[in-house]
Each structure stands twice: as C-alpha cells, then as structure tokens.
mmCIF file of C-alpha atoms in Angstrom:
data_model
loop_
_atom_site.group_PDB
_atom_site.id
_atom_site.type_symbol
_atom_site.label_atom_id
_atom_site.label_comp_id
_atom_site.label_asym_id
_atom_site.label_seq_id
_atom_site.Cartn_x
_atom_site.Cartn_y
_atom_site.Cartn_z
ATOM 1 C CA MET U 2 0.000 0.000 0.000
ATOM 2 C CA THR U 3 1.456 3.350 -1.065
ATOM 3 C CA LEU U 4 0.496 6.715 0.346
ATOM 4 C CA HIS U 5 -0.692 9.099 -2.348
ATOM 5 C CA THR U 6 -0.377 12.898 -2.165
ATOM 6 C CA PRO U 7 -2.442 14.322 -5.043
ATOM 7 C CA SER U 8 -2.329 18.013 -5.891
ATOM 8 C CA ARG U 9 -5.018 19.815 -3.919
ATOM 9 C CA LEU U 10 -4.818 23.095 -5.821
ATOM 10 C CA ASN U 11 -8.065 24.219 -7.455
ATOM 11 C CA THR U 12 -10.083 21.564 -5.644
ATOM 12 C CA GLY U 13 -11.841 23.945 -3.261
ATOM 13 C CA SER U 14 -9.347 23.039 -0.551
ATOM 14 C CA TYR U 15 -9.595 25.388 2.420
ATOM 15 C CA LYS U 16 -5.958 24.637 3.187
ATOM 16 C CA TRP U 17 -4.491 25.063 -0.303
ATOM 17 C CA ASP U 18 -6.861 27.404 -2.145
ATOM 18 C CA SER U 19 -7.361 30.055 0.546
ATOM 19 C CA ARG U 20 -4.111 31.647 -0.593
ATOM 20 C CA PRO U 21 -2.818 30.032 -3.830
ATOM 21 C CA GLY U 22 0.933 29.952 -4.305
ATOM 22 C CA VAL U 23 1.648 29.525 -0.598
ATOM 23 C CA LEU U 24 2.974 26.343 1.021
ATOM 24 C CA PRO U 25 0.259 25.696 3.636
ATOM 25 C CA LEU U 26 1.485 24.049 6.826
ATOM 26 C CA TRP U 27 -1.297 25.553 8.866
ATOM 27 C CA VAL U 28 -4.858 24.158 9.155
ATOM 28 C CA ALA U 29 -5.046 20.619 10.543
ATOM 29 C CA ASP U 30 -5.748 18.363 7.634
ATOM 30 C CA MET U 31 -3.383 16.019 5.822
ATOM 31 C CA ASP U 32 -2.207 16.108 2.228
ATOM 32 C CA PHE U 33 -2.421 12.329 1.934
ATOM 33 C CA ALA U 34 -5.338 10.761 0.083
ATOM 34 C CA THR U 35 -7.488 8.803 2.490
ATOM 35 C CA ALA U 36 -7.352 5.028 2.845
ATOM 36 C CA PRO U 37 -8.222 3.031 -0.305
ATOM 37 C CA CYS U 38 -10.876 1.114 1.634
ATOM 38 C CA ILE U 39 -12.674 4.413 2.340
ATOM 39 C CA ILE U 40 -12.436 5.537 -1.280
ATOM 40 C CA GLU U 41 -13.876 2.202 -2.428
ATOM 41 C CA ALA U 42 -16.748 2.460 0.061
ATOM 42 C CA LEU U 43 -17.563 5.977 -1.125
ATOM 43 C CA ARG U 44 -17.471 4.884 -4.781
ATOM 44 C CA ARG U 45 -20.003 2.148 -4.022
ATOM 45 C CA ARG U 46 -22.240 4.710 -2.352
ATOM 46 C CA VAL U 47 -21.906 7.129 -5.297
ATOM 47 C CA ASP U 48 -22.793 4.346 -7.723
ATOM 48 C CA HIS U 49 -26.121 3.956 -5.944
ATOM 49 C CA GLY U 50 -26.953 7.482 -7.077
ATOM 50 C CA VAL U 51 -29.449 8.564 -4.407
ATOM 51 C CA PHE U 52 -28.303 10.741 -1.528
ATOM 52 C CA GLY U 53 -31.378 11.302 0.580
ATOM 53 C CA TYR U 54 -31.733 11.648 4.330
ATOM 54 C CA THR U 55 -29.521 9.150 6.128
ATOM 55 C CA LEU U 56 -30.596 6.482 8.594
ATOM 56 C CA VAL U 57 -27.610 5.477 10.731
ATOM 57 C CA THR U 58 -27.873 1.696 10.876
ATOM 58 C CA PRO U 59 -26.542 -0.826 13.433
ATOM 59 C CA ASP U 60 -23.439 -1.673 11.377
ATOM 60 C CA TYR U 61 -22.236 1.909 11.936
ATOM 61 C CA TYR U 62 -22.383 1.458 15.713
ATOM 62 C CA ASP U 63 -20.847 -1.994 15.420
ATOM 63 C CA ALA U 64 -17.828 -0.582 13.551
ATOM 64 C CA LEU U 65 -17.407 2.244 16.068
ATOM 65 C CA THR U 66 -17.731 0.180 19.239
ATOM 66 C CA HIS U 67 -15.647 -2.735 17.938
ATOM 67 C CA TRP U 68 -12.779 -0.439 16.886
ATOM 68 C CA PHE U 69 -12.476 1.253 20.259
ATOM 69 C CA ALA U 70 -13.001 -1.945 22.226
ATOM 70 C CA THR U 71 -10.366 -3.962 20.363
ATOM 71 C CA ARG U 72 -7.858 -1.216 19.566
ATOM 72 C CA HIS U 73 -8.066 0.876 22.741
ATOM 73 C CA ASP U 74 -9.847 -1.293 25.339
ATOM 74 C CA TYR U 75 -12.538 1.401 25.494
ATOM 75 C CA HIS U 76 -15.952 -0.218 25.840
ATOM 76 C CA PHE U 77 -19.248 1.584 25.365
ATOM 77 C CA GLN U 78 -22.719 0.670 24.128
ATOM 78 C CA LEU U 79 -24.472 1.899 21.011
ATOM 79 C CA HIS U 80 -27.249 3.540 23.044
ATOM 80 C CA GLN U 81 -24.595 5.797 24.636
ATOM 81 C CA VAL U 82 -23.642 7.245 21.230
ATOM 82 C CA ILE U 83 -24.970 10.479 19.748
ATOM 83 C CA TYR U 84 -23.780 11.100 16.200
ATOM 84 C CA THR U 85 -23.349 14.580 14.803
ATOM 85 C CA SER U 86 -21.524 16.488 12.067
ATOM 86 C CA GLY U 87 -18.223 17.208 13.824
ATOM 87 C CA VAL U 88 -16.382 17.439 17.108
ATOM 88 C CA VAL U 89 -16.665 21.236 17.285
ATOM 89 C CA PRO U 90 -20.479 21.180 16.852
ATOM 90 C CA ALA U 91 -20.498 18.389 19.443
ATOM 91 C CA ILE U 92 -18.567 20.468 21.976
ATOM 92 C CA SER U 93 -20.749 23.514 21.356
ATOM 93 C CA ALA U 94 -23.914 21.479 21.874
ATOM 94 C CA ILE U 95 -22.571 19.893 25.068
ATOM 95 C CA ILE U 96 -21.743 23.324 26.474
ATOM 96 C CA LYS U 97 -25.217 24.557 25.568
ATOM 97 C CA ALA U 98 -26.726 21.528 27.305
ATOM 98 C CA LEU U 99 -24.690 21.580 30.506
ATOM 99 C CA ALA U 100 -23.498 25.136 31.221
ATOM 100 C CA ALA U 101 -25.513 28.262 31.872
ATOM 101 C CA PRO U 102 -24.400 31.576 30.343
ATOM 102 C CA GLY U 103 -21.770 33.200 32.542
ATOM 103 C CA GLN U 104 -20.497 29.966 34.033
ATOM 104 C CA GLY U 105 -16.797 29.122 33.785
ATOM 105 C CA ILE U 106 -15.308 26.431 31.570
ATOM 106 C CA VAL U 107 -11.700 25.358 32.046
ATOM 107 C CA VAL U 108 -9.275 25.063 29.126
ATOM 108 C CA GLN U 109 -5.611 24.060 29.383
ATOM 109 C CA THR U 110 -3.677 26.555 27.317
ATOM 110 C CA PRO U 111 -2.155 26.534 24.797
ATOM 111 C CA VAL U 112 -5.097 24.646 23.342
ATOM 112 C CA TYR U 113 -7.186 24.136 20.212
ATOM 113 C CA ASN U 114 -8.607 27.490 19.189
ATOM 114 C CA CYS U 115 -12.213 26.329 18.680
ATOM 115 C CA PHE U 116 -12.476 25.600 22.400
ATOM 116 C CA PHE U 117 -12.403 29.355 22.961
ATOM 117 C CA SER U 118 -15.060 30.133 20.353
ATOM 118 C CA SER U 119 -17.365 27.327 21.524
ATOM 119 C CA ILE U 120 -17.259 28.734 25.062
ATOM 120 C CA ARG U 121 -17.785 32.338 23.976
ATOM 121 C CA ASN U 122 -20.573 31.475 21.531
ATOM 122 C CA ASN U 123 -22.539 29.915 24.372
ATOM 123 C CA GLY U 124 -22.094 32.981 26.573
ATOM 124 C CA CYS U 125 -19.801 31.214 29.010
ATOM 125 C CA ARG U 126 -16.549 32.304 30.612
ATOM 126 C CA ILE U 127 -13.097 30.998 29.666
ATOM 127 C CA VAL U 128 -11.079 29.865 32.678
ATOM 128 C CA GLU U 129 -7.454 29.098 31.849
ATOM 129 C CA ASN U 130 -5.409 26.381 33.510
ATOM 130 C CA PRO U 131 -2.110 27.023 31.674
ATOM 131 C CA LEU U 132 0.049 23.993 31.042
ATOM 132 C CA ARG U 133 3.469 24.117 32.677
ATOM 133 C CA ARG U 134 6.387 24.001 30.255
ATOM 134 C CA ILE U 135 9.179 21.495 30.966
ATOM 135 C CA ASP U 136 12.509 21.950 29.182
ATOM 136 C CA LEU U 137 14.257 18.761 28.076
ATOM 137 C CA PRO U 138 18.025 18.095 27.792
ATOM 138 C CA ASP U 139 18.009 17.848 23.959
ATOM 139 C CA ASN U 140 16.806 21.458 23.429
ATOM 140 C CA ARG U 141 13.241 20.235 23.142
ATOM 141 C CA PHE U 142 10.451 20.844 25.614
ATOM 142 C CA THR U 143 7.123 19.425 26.684
ATOM 143 C CA TYR U 144 4.248 20.305 28.998
ATOM 144 C CA GLU U 145 2.598 18.991 32.127
ATOM 145 C CA ILE U 146 -0.657 19.851 33.853
ATOM 146 C CA ASP U 147 -0.435 22.330 36.719
ATOM 147 C CA PHE U 148 -2.580 20.326 39.113
ATOM 148 C CA ASP U 149 -2.366 22.768 42.019
ATOM 149 C CA HIS U 150 -3.677 25.549 39.802
ATOM 150 C CA LEU U 151 -6.334 23.221 38.368
ATOM 151 C CA ASP U 152 -7.552 22.439 41.878
ATOM 152 C CA LYS U 153 -7.761 26.155 42.619
ATOM 153 C CA VAL U 154 -9.731 27.182 39.519
ATOM 154 C CA THR U 155 -12.135 24.235 39.636
ATOM 155 C CA ALA U 156 -12.956 25.004 43.289
ATOM 156 C CA ASP U 157 -14.950 28.004 42.033
ATOM 157 C CA PRO U 158 -18.610 26.865 42.206
ATOM 158 C CA ASP U 159 -19.340 28.766 38.986
ATOM 159 C CA VAL U 160 -16.884 26.553 37.091
ATOM 160 C CA THR U 161 -18.876 23.586 35.793
ATOM 161 C CA LEU U 162 -16.990 22.023 32.849
ATOM 162 C CA LEU U 163 -13.448 21.244 31.728
ATOM 163 C CA LEU U 164 -12.549 20.760 28.069
ATOM 164 C CA LEU U 165 -9.778 18.176 27.905
ATOM 165 C CA CYS U 166 -7.725 17.776 24.727
ATOM 166 C CA ASN U 167 -6.580 14.123 24.756
ATOM 167 C CA PRO U 168 -4.161 13.854 22.981
ATOM 168 C CA HIS U 169 -3.342 17.528 23.237
ATOM 169 C CA ASN U 170 -3.324 19.959 20.318
ATOM 170 C CA PRO U 171 -0.991 21.873 19.949
ATOM 171 C CA ALA U 172 1.287 20.712 22.793
ATOM 172 C CA GLY U 173 1.648 17.231 21.300
ATOM 173 C CA ARG U 174 1.157 15.529 24.648
ATOM 174 C CA LEU U 175 -0.094 11.971 25.021
ATOM 175 C CA TRP U 176 -1.502 12.156 28.529
ATOM 176 C CA ARG U 177 -0.461 9.289 30.806
ATOM 177 C CA PRO U 178 -2.975 7.318 32.890
ATOM 178 C CA ASP U 179 -1.590 8.772 36.144
ATOM 179 C CA GLU U 180 -2.034 12.323 34.828
ATOM 180 C CA LEU U 181 -5.599 11.639 33.721
ATOM 181 C CA THR U 182 -6.354 9.965 37.042
ATOM 182 C CA ARG U 183 -5.200 12.993 39.003
ATOM 183 C CA LEU U 184 -7.172 15.345 36.736
ATOM 184 C CA SER U 185 -10.253 13.179 37.231
ATOM 185 C CA GLN U 186 -9.874 13.209 41.024
ATOM 186 C CA ILE U 187 -9.634 17.003 41.110
ATOM 187 C CA CYS U 188 -12.627 17.494 38.831
ATOM 188 C CA LYS U 189 -14.779 15.007 40.738
ATOM 189 C CA ARG U 190 -13.892 16.628 44.043
ATOM 190 C CA ASN U 191 -14.975 19.999 42.662
ATOM 191 C CA ASN U 192 -18.061 18.757 40.777
ATOM 192 C CA VAL U 193 -16.662 19.655 37.373
ATOM 193 C CA GLN U 194 -17.771 17.580 34.386
ATOM 194 C CA VAL U 195 -15.005 16.648 31.926
ATOM 195 C CA ILE U 196 -15.589 16.732 28.168
ATOM 196 C CA SER U 197 -12.733 14.997 26.386
ATOM 197 C CA ASP U 198 -11.940 15.814 22.754
ATOM 198 C CA GLU U 199 -10.151 12.702 21.467
ATOM 199 C CA ILE U 200 -10.153 13.472 17.739
ATOM 200 C CA HIS U 201 -6.365 12.921 17.472
ATOM 201 C CA CYS U 202 -6.407 9.639 19.402
ATOM 202 C CA GLU U 203 -5.127 7.441 16.553
ATOM 203 C CA LEU U 204 -2.194 9.701 15.686
ATOM 204 C CA THR U 205 0.245 8.645 18.368
ATOM 205 C CA ALA U 206 3.972 8.016 18.070
ATOM 206 C CA PRO U 207 4.820 4.492 16.890
ATOM 207 C CA GLY U 208 5.090 2.119 19.826
ATOM 208 C CA THR U 209 2.739 4.173 21.994
ATOM 209 C CA SER U 210 -1.008 4.260 22.567
ATOM 210 C CA TYR U 211 -3.429 6.751 24.009
ATOM 211 C CA THR U 212 -5.494 6.306 27.145
ATOM 212 C CA PRO U 213 -9.197 6.987 26.548
ATOM 213 C CA TYR U 214 -10.231 9.343 29.323
ATOM 214 C CA ALA U 215 -13.438 7.393 29.930
ATOM 215 C CA THR U 216 -11.358 4.379 31.013
ATOM 216 C CA ILE U 217 -10.241 6.599 33.906
ATOM 217 C CA ASP U 218 -13.518 8.430 34.482
ATOM 218 C CA PRO U 219 -16.508 6.335 33.324
ATOM 219 C CA GLN U 220 -18.806 9.383 33.671
ATOM 220 C CA ALA U 221 -16.828 11.456 31.183
ATOM 221 C CA ILE U 222 -18.322 12.753 27.953
ATOM 222 C CA VAL U 223 -16.057 11.865 25.038
ATOM 223 C CA CYS U 224 -16.015 13.260 21.493
ATOM 224 C CA LEU U 225 -14.622 11.021 18.748
ATOM 225 C CA SER U 226 -14.203 11.202 14.976
ATOM 226 C CA PRO U 227 -12.140 9.424 12.321
ATOM 227 C CA SER U 228 -11.625 12.740 10.531
ATOM 228 C CA LYS U 229 -8.067 13.600 11.638
ATOM 229 C CA ALA U 230 -6.610 10.109 11.420
ATOM 230 C CA PHE U 231 -8.180 9.286 8.048
ATOM 231 C CA ASN U 232 -8.244 12.806 6.532
ATOM 232 C CA THR U 233 -12.011 12.876 6.104
ATOM 233 C CA ALA U 234 -12.932 16.148 7.840
ATOM 234 C CA GLY U 235 -15.004 17.306 4.865
ATOM 235 C CA LEU U 236 -17.307 14.287 5.249
ATOM 236 C CA GLN U 237 -18.456 15.670 8.609
ATOM 237 C CA ILE U 238 -19.086 12.820 11.005
ATOM 238 C CA ALA U 239 -18.400 12.602 14.750
ATOM 239 C CA ASN U 240 -19.740 10.877 17.830
ATOM 240 C CA ILE U 241 -20.448 11.881 21.403
ATOM 241 C CA ILE U 242 -20.154 9.079 23.954
ATOM 242 C CA CYS U 243 -22.198 9.864 27.052
ATOM 243 C CA PRO U 244 -22.935 7.105 29.592
ATOM 244 C CA THR U 245 -25.419 9.017 31.773
ATOM 245 C CA PRO U 246 -29.005 8.874 30.422
ATOM 246 C CA GLU U 247 -30.156 12.204 31.870
ATOM 247 C CA THR U 248 -27.088 14.028 30.547
ATOM 248 C CA ARG U 249 -27.417 12.297 27.189
ATOM 249 C CA THR U 250 -31.014 13.540 26.889
ATOM 250 C CA LEU U 251 -29.883 17.115 27.514
ATOM 251 C CA ILE U 252 -27.093 16.827 24.932
ATOM 252 C CA ASP U 253 -29.392 15.238 22.359
ATOM 253 C CA ARG U 254 -31.816 18.114 22.777
ATOM 254 C CA ALA U 255 -28.995 20.658 22.319
ATOM 255 C CA ILE U 256 -27.793 18.815 19.193
ATOM 256 C CA ASN U 257 -31.275 19.294 17.765
ATOM 257 C CA ILE U 258 -31.522 22.918 18.881
ATOM 258 C CA ASN U 259 -28.214 23.620 17.118
ATOM 259 C CA GLU U 260 -29.509 21.751 14.023
ATOM 260 C CA VAL U 261 -26.491 19.413 13.820
ATOM 261 C CA CYS U 262 -28.491 16.201 14.223
ATOM 262 C CA ASP U 263 -28.318 15.101 10.571
ATOM 263 C CA VAL U 264 -25.259 13.574 8.922
ATOM 264 C CA ASN U 265 -24.507 12.750 5.307
ATOM 265 C CA PRO U 266 -24.266 9.218 3.911
ATOM 266 C CA PHE U 267 -20.617 9.628 2.933
ATOM 267 C CA GLY U 268 -19.530 10.313 6.494
ATOM 268 C CA VAL U 269 -21.334 7.213 7.677
ATOM 269 C CA GLU U 270 -19.787 5.005 4.980
ATOM 270 C CA ALA U 271 -16.330 6.487 5.591
ATOM 271 C CA LEU U 272 -16.424 5.666 9.303
ATOM 272 C CA LYS U 273 -17.513 2.085 8.682
ATOM 273 C CA ALA U 274 -14.711 1.608 6.151
ATOM 274 C CA ALA U 275 -12.067 3.350 8.276
ATOM 275 C CA TYR U 276 -12.680 1.213 11.338
ATOM 276 C CA THR U 277 -11.586 -2.032 9.655
ATOM 277 C CA LEU U 278 -8.403 -4.069 9.328
ATOM 278 C CA GLN U 279 -7.664 -2.334 6.002
ATOM 279 C CA GLY U 280 -8.089 1.060 7.638
ATOM 280 C CA GLU U 281 -5.801 0.012 10.473
ATOM 281 C CA GLU U 282 -3.076 -1.070 8.028
ATOM 282 C CA TRP U 283 -3.258 2.271 6.211
ATOM 283 C CA LEU U 284 -3.171 4.148 9.516
ATOM 284 C CA ALA U 285 0.060 2.386 10.513
ATOM 285 C CA GLN U 286 1.690 3.780 7.368
ATOM 286 C CA ILE U 287 0.453 7.296 8.088
ATOM 287 C CA ARG U 288 1.846 7.212 11.605
ATOM 288 C CA HIS U 289 5.207 6.030 10.293
ATOM 289 C CA VAL U 290 5.434 8.883 7.757
ATOM 290 C CA ILE U 291 4.385 11.512 10.300
ATOM 291 C CA TRP U 292 7.186 10.500 12.667
ATOM 292 C CA GLN U 293 9.688 10.373 9.833
ATOM 293 C CA ASN U 294 8.669 13.940 9.068
ATOM 294 C CA TYR U 295 8.955 14.900 12.727
ATOM 295 C CA ASN U 296 12.518 13.564 12.802
ATOM 296 C CA THR U 297 13.261 15.512 9.616
ATOM 297 C CA LEU U 298 11.936 18.687 11.216
ATOM 298 C CA THR U 299 13.760 18.294 14.536
ATOM 299 C CA THR U 300 17.048 17.534 12.755
ATOM 300 C CA PHE U 301 16.623 20.626 10.597
ATOM 301 C CA PHE U 302 15.872 22.894 13.553
ATOM 302 C CA ALA U 303 18.830 21.522 15.525
ATOM 303 C CA ARG U 304 21.186 22.321 12.640
ATOM 304 C CA HIS U 305 19.757 25.544 11.224
ATOM 305 C CA LEU U 306 17.487 27.098 13.866
ATOM 306 C CA PRO U 307 18.822 25.944 17.245
ATOM 307 C CA GLN U 308 17.502 29.123 18.874
ATOM 308 C CA CYS U 309 13.958 27.774 18.324
ATOM 309 C CA PRO U 310 13.314 24.694 20.496
ATOM 310 C CA VAL U 311 10.780 22.166 19.233
ATOM 311 C CA ALA U 312 8.176 20.480 21.431
ATOM 312 C CA LEU U 313 8.359 16.741 21.946
ATOM 313 C CA LEU U 314 5.686 15.197 19.707
ATOM 314 C CA GLU U 315 3.932 12.249 21.311
ATOM 315 C CA ALA U 316 0.713 12.570 19.308
ATOM 316 C CA THR U 317 -1.003 14.513 16.482
ATOM 317 C CA TYR U 318 0.808 15.763 13.366
ATOM 318 C CA LEU U 319 1.069 19.318 14.686
ATOM 319 C CA VAL U 320 4.465 20.510 15.905
ATOM 320 C CA TRP U 321 4.733 23.330 18.453
ATOM 321 C CA VAL U 322 7.851 25.510 18.074
ATOM 322 C CA ASP U 323 9.222 28.167 20.437
ATOM 323 C CA ILE U 324 10.071 31.371 18.495
ATOM 324 C CA ARG U 325 10.634 33.697 21.446
ATOM 325 C CA ALA U 326 14.345 34.041 20.621
ATOM 326 C CA LEU U 327 13.328 35.836 17.410
ATOM 327 C CA HIS U 328 11.943 38.721 19.514
ATOM 328 C CA LYS U 329 8.770 39.149 17.519
ATOM 329 C CA SER U 330 5.163 38.158 18.035
ATOM 330 C CA ALA U 331 3.781 35.022 16.456
ATOM 331 C CA ASP U 332 1.258 37.101 14.493
ATOM 332 C CA THR U 333 4.073 39.223 13.063
ATOM 333 C CA LEU U 334 6.039 36.135 12.062
ATOM 334 C CA GLU U 335 2.986 34.580 10.422
ATOM 335 C CA HIS U 336 2.601 37.623 8.148
ATOM 336 C CA GLU U 337 6.327 37.909 7.445
ATOM 337 C CA LEU U 338 6.506 34.282 6.351
ATOM 338 C CA LEU U 339 3.484 34.714 4.119
ATOM 339 C CA ASP U 340 4.952 37.828 2.498
ATOM 340 C CA ARG U 341 8.617 36.802 2.294
ATOM 341 C CA ALA U 342 8.541 33.039 1.956
ATOM 342 C CA ASP U 343 5.080 32.086 0.674
ATOM 343 C CA LEU U 344 4.819 29.887 3.741
ATOM 344 C CA TRP U 345 1.822 29.645 6.055
ATOM 345 C CA LEU U 346 2.150 28.533 9.683
ATOM 346 C CA ASN U 347 -0.282 29.045 12.572
ATOM 347 C CA PRO U 348 0.617 31.635 15.227
ATOM 348 C CA GLY U 349 0.494 30.564 18.862
ATOM 349 C CA THR U 350 -1.863 33.426 19.679
ATOM 350 C CA MET U 351 -4.661 31.335 18.127
ATOM 351 C CA TYR U 352 -4.155 28.843 20.941
ATOM 352 C CA GLY U 353 -3.829 31.345 23.762
ATOM 353 C CA THR U 354 -0.015 31.644 23.913
ATOM 354 C CA ASP U 355 2.196 34.099 22.010
ATOM 355 C CA GLY U 356 5.822 33.289 21.172
ATOM 356 C CA TYR U 357 5.125 29.955 19.461
ATOM 357 C CA MET U 358 4.154 28.657 16.018
ATOM 358 C CA ARG U 359 2.285 25.478 15.039
ATOM 359 C CA ILE U 360 3.511 23.508 12.017
ATOM 360 C CA ASN U 361 1.443 20.834 10.252
ATOM 361 C CA ILE U 362 3.794 18.044 9.118
ATOM 362 C CA ALA U 363 1.168 15.729 7.573
ATOM 363 C CA CYS U 364 2.491 16.236 4.062
ATOM 364 C CA ALA U 365 4.975 14.777 1.605
ATOM 365 C CA THR U 366 8.513 14.882 3.003
ATOM 366 C CA ALA U 367 9.727 16.782 -0.077
ATOM 367 C CA LEU U 368 7.165 19.508 0.616
ATOM 368 C CA LEU U 369 8.220 19.677 4.263
ATOM 369 C CA ASP U 370 11.874 19.999 3.188
ATOM 370 C CA GLU U 371 10.995 22.927 0.935
ATOM 371 C CA ALA U 372 8.944 24.601 3.659
ATOM 372 C CA LEU U 373 11.800 24.297 6.156
ATOM 373 C CA ARG U 374 14.256 25.706 3.618
ATOM 374 C CA ARG U 375 11.965 28.713 3.077
ATOM 375 C CA LEU U 376 11.556 29.171 6.821
ATOM 376 C CA ALA U 377 15.295 29.240 7.458
ATOM 377 C CA ALA U 378 15.919 31.573 4.511
ATOM 378 C CA ALA U 379 13.241 34.021 5.693
ATOM 379 C CA LEU U 380 14.596 34.057 9.243
ATOM 380 C CA SER U 381 18.177 34.657 8.077
ATOM 381 C CA HIS U 382 17.281 38.089 6.680
#
C-alpha cells in the first residue's frame, strides 16, 4: 500500500486554495489521500446514485464500538452514542446543554482554538489552567498539567466544565494514565464535568497508545471522529459518547436545537470503512510517515534554527515551536513568512499563547523539506 499525495490546488481546498501559491502548513488536515478502503466504500455509495436523508444503521455502531473496544480497550454501548456532524459542533452542543451563560469552563492553554469560540458562543466564561512548560536536555520541551492551579480554579462553584484535549493539540502531549487519574480526582472533588476531545487519538507516536479518558472516568463525555486520522474532515461525522441517560437527553436536545443532528451518507460510509483491518493497516503507514517527518523537522531545527526549540511530539501531526528568541510576536512572524517566503504557519496566539508557532507536518517529506528551507531563509534576513 502506497500513500498518495495528489495536488489539492483548485479543488476547493480550504488549506491550499485560501491563498494560492503559498505552502500551507497551517490548518489541521493532511495532504495524503485517504485510505483506499474508504475511497472504495464511497465509490459504491456514489454508484447507488441517491443521496437522501440518512438512517444510521446498526453496522455503523458496530464498527465504532468494535474499533475502540479492540484497539483501545474502550468499551461503550451503542445507546450511549450520539452522532453529529463534527467534534466542534459536538462540543458547542454539550456546552449549551450543561453550562448556563456566565459559568466558567476550564481550558488548558495553549489549546485548540475552537475551544475558545465554543465557550464564547454559548455565553460562558473561559477559565485558563495554563500547562506548565518542561525543558528537556536535547533542546526540546514538553508540557505537564499544573494540578495545584487546576484544583484552585475548579474550586470556584461557577466553574462547571473542563474541556480536555486528549491527545493535546498543539502541545503534542499523550496524557499518561496517572495524569488523567489525578485530573479526574480534582474534577470530581470539585463537581466539574469533563468533556474529552479525542479526535487525534489514533495519531500517536509508533510504539505508543493513548489512554481513553473514559477508562479513567466512566462518567466522562467523550467526542470522537475518524476525521483527523483518516483525513475525512469534509465528510463531517463525529460521535459523542455519554454514559449518563439524563445528561445524554440534555445533549441530544442541544444537538437538535443547534440543528447538527443530521449527517450525510458519505460520512457514515467512511467511518464504517475506516474502522476495519484495512483502515488500520493504512493508519500504521500514516503514523510512520508523520514521525519520519517529525525527525526531519527536529534535525533541521537543531542544525539551522537551534535558537527555536521544538516540542516533543507524542501525538497529532502538529508541531509546536518556540520562536521567542526571534523577539517578535507570532502574528508578526505569520505575516512575514506569508509575504517573504510564501509559507503559512499558525501563530500561537490562536491557541492562547504568544511566542510559538504550530507547524502541520502531515504532508509529503519533499514539501516539508521545501517549507523548512523557506523558513530558514526568511529568518536569516
């Protein structure tokens, strides 16, 4: 099986066609064509020729529950699943269901930018629990949870929810069971419900695996989707796993209020095809290429940009880089790279922390090499 990277120019690609002529290492989708088994499933569905309203049938739930049970030892029942069009709509609906306007919701910054907008759009208050940076001996760095601070902010009775990013985007952390256990204990003690976004759960470093948060806290609400791992975000399918019937009723009502209760047939077929042995074999290749690219990037930075430490990448395909030694804001650097190098990276300000950039390495290695060359050339002026 060979990974294919077709040209995405002039295909209506948000990543590539938003600013033609620029190398886009920004928004979080991959440049690899999805798994052949998914493409074949979608072709069969197209051949049918009718694309009416979709009934999600038992084989969808079978594929979902079997995948997580056998691959991740995460067991849940089909009646605990609420399907919807994406993880962000899922999070927004859960907030609407469980938090009143003005209440606080904890995020662990730097963190996925849509967490902020989902909280604001529901009239709630962002409460930051900043991750603590840990410098490593090889000029890399990582993050850990500041548990003392988490205990303090969740003790506020107006704080009702915590949005967990597991694995974490953009810090690249693969949270350990002991870390998740301690987070769970603090949140339970302070009556804070955890919502865990696990969209990047398949994209872990070779030889590692992620810990589903619900295996630590069975009352957690978990959001899942194959979209990141299988590059199917445009097919718009995701699932909320909620074990508590009363809470599930509230969330289901909010899903309907937000009008994200219908999904398209292609998303359904893609999930069923992804969560198979053929999908698993393709995924193993993707993970291998991502970590080859990560090694390429870290080697390049060590040789050519040693003043910019790179975060340890345990999961996702999004690399977090410290640019503070350049003495300019991340927003300024984003615009300079666009203007001088035709290169697009995400500024850390999107994720609540200036002085960093996020680089998407889910692309052909030759493209990554060219992007790194442009980056170094632009910064040498």
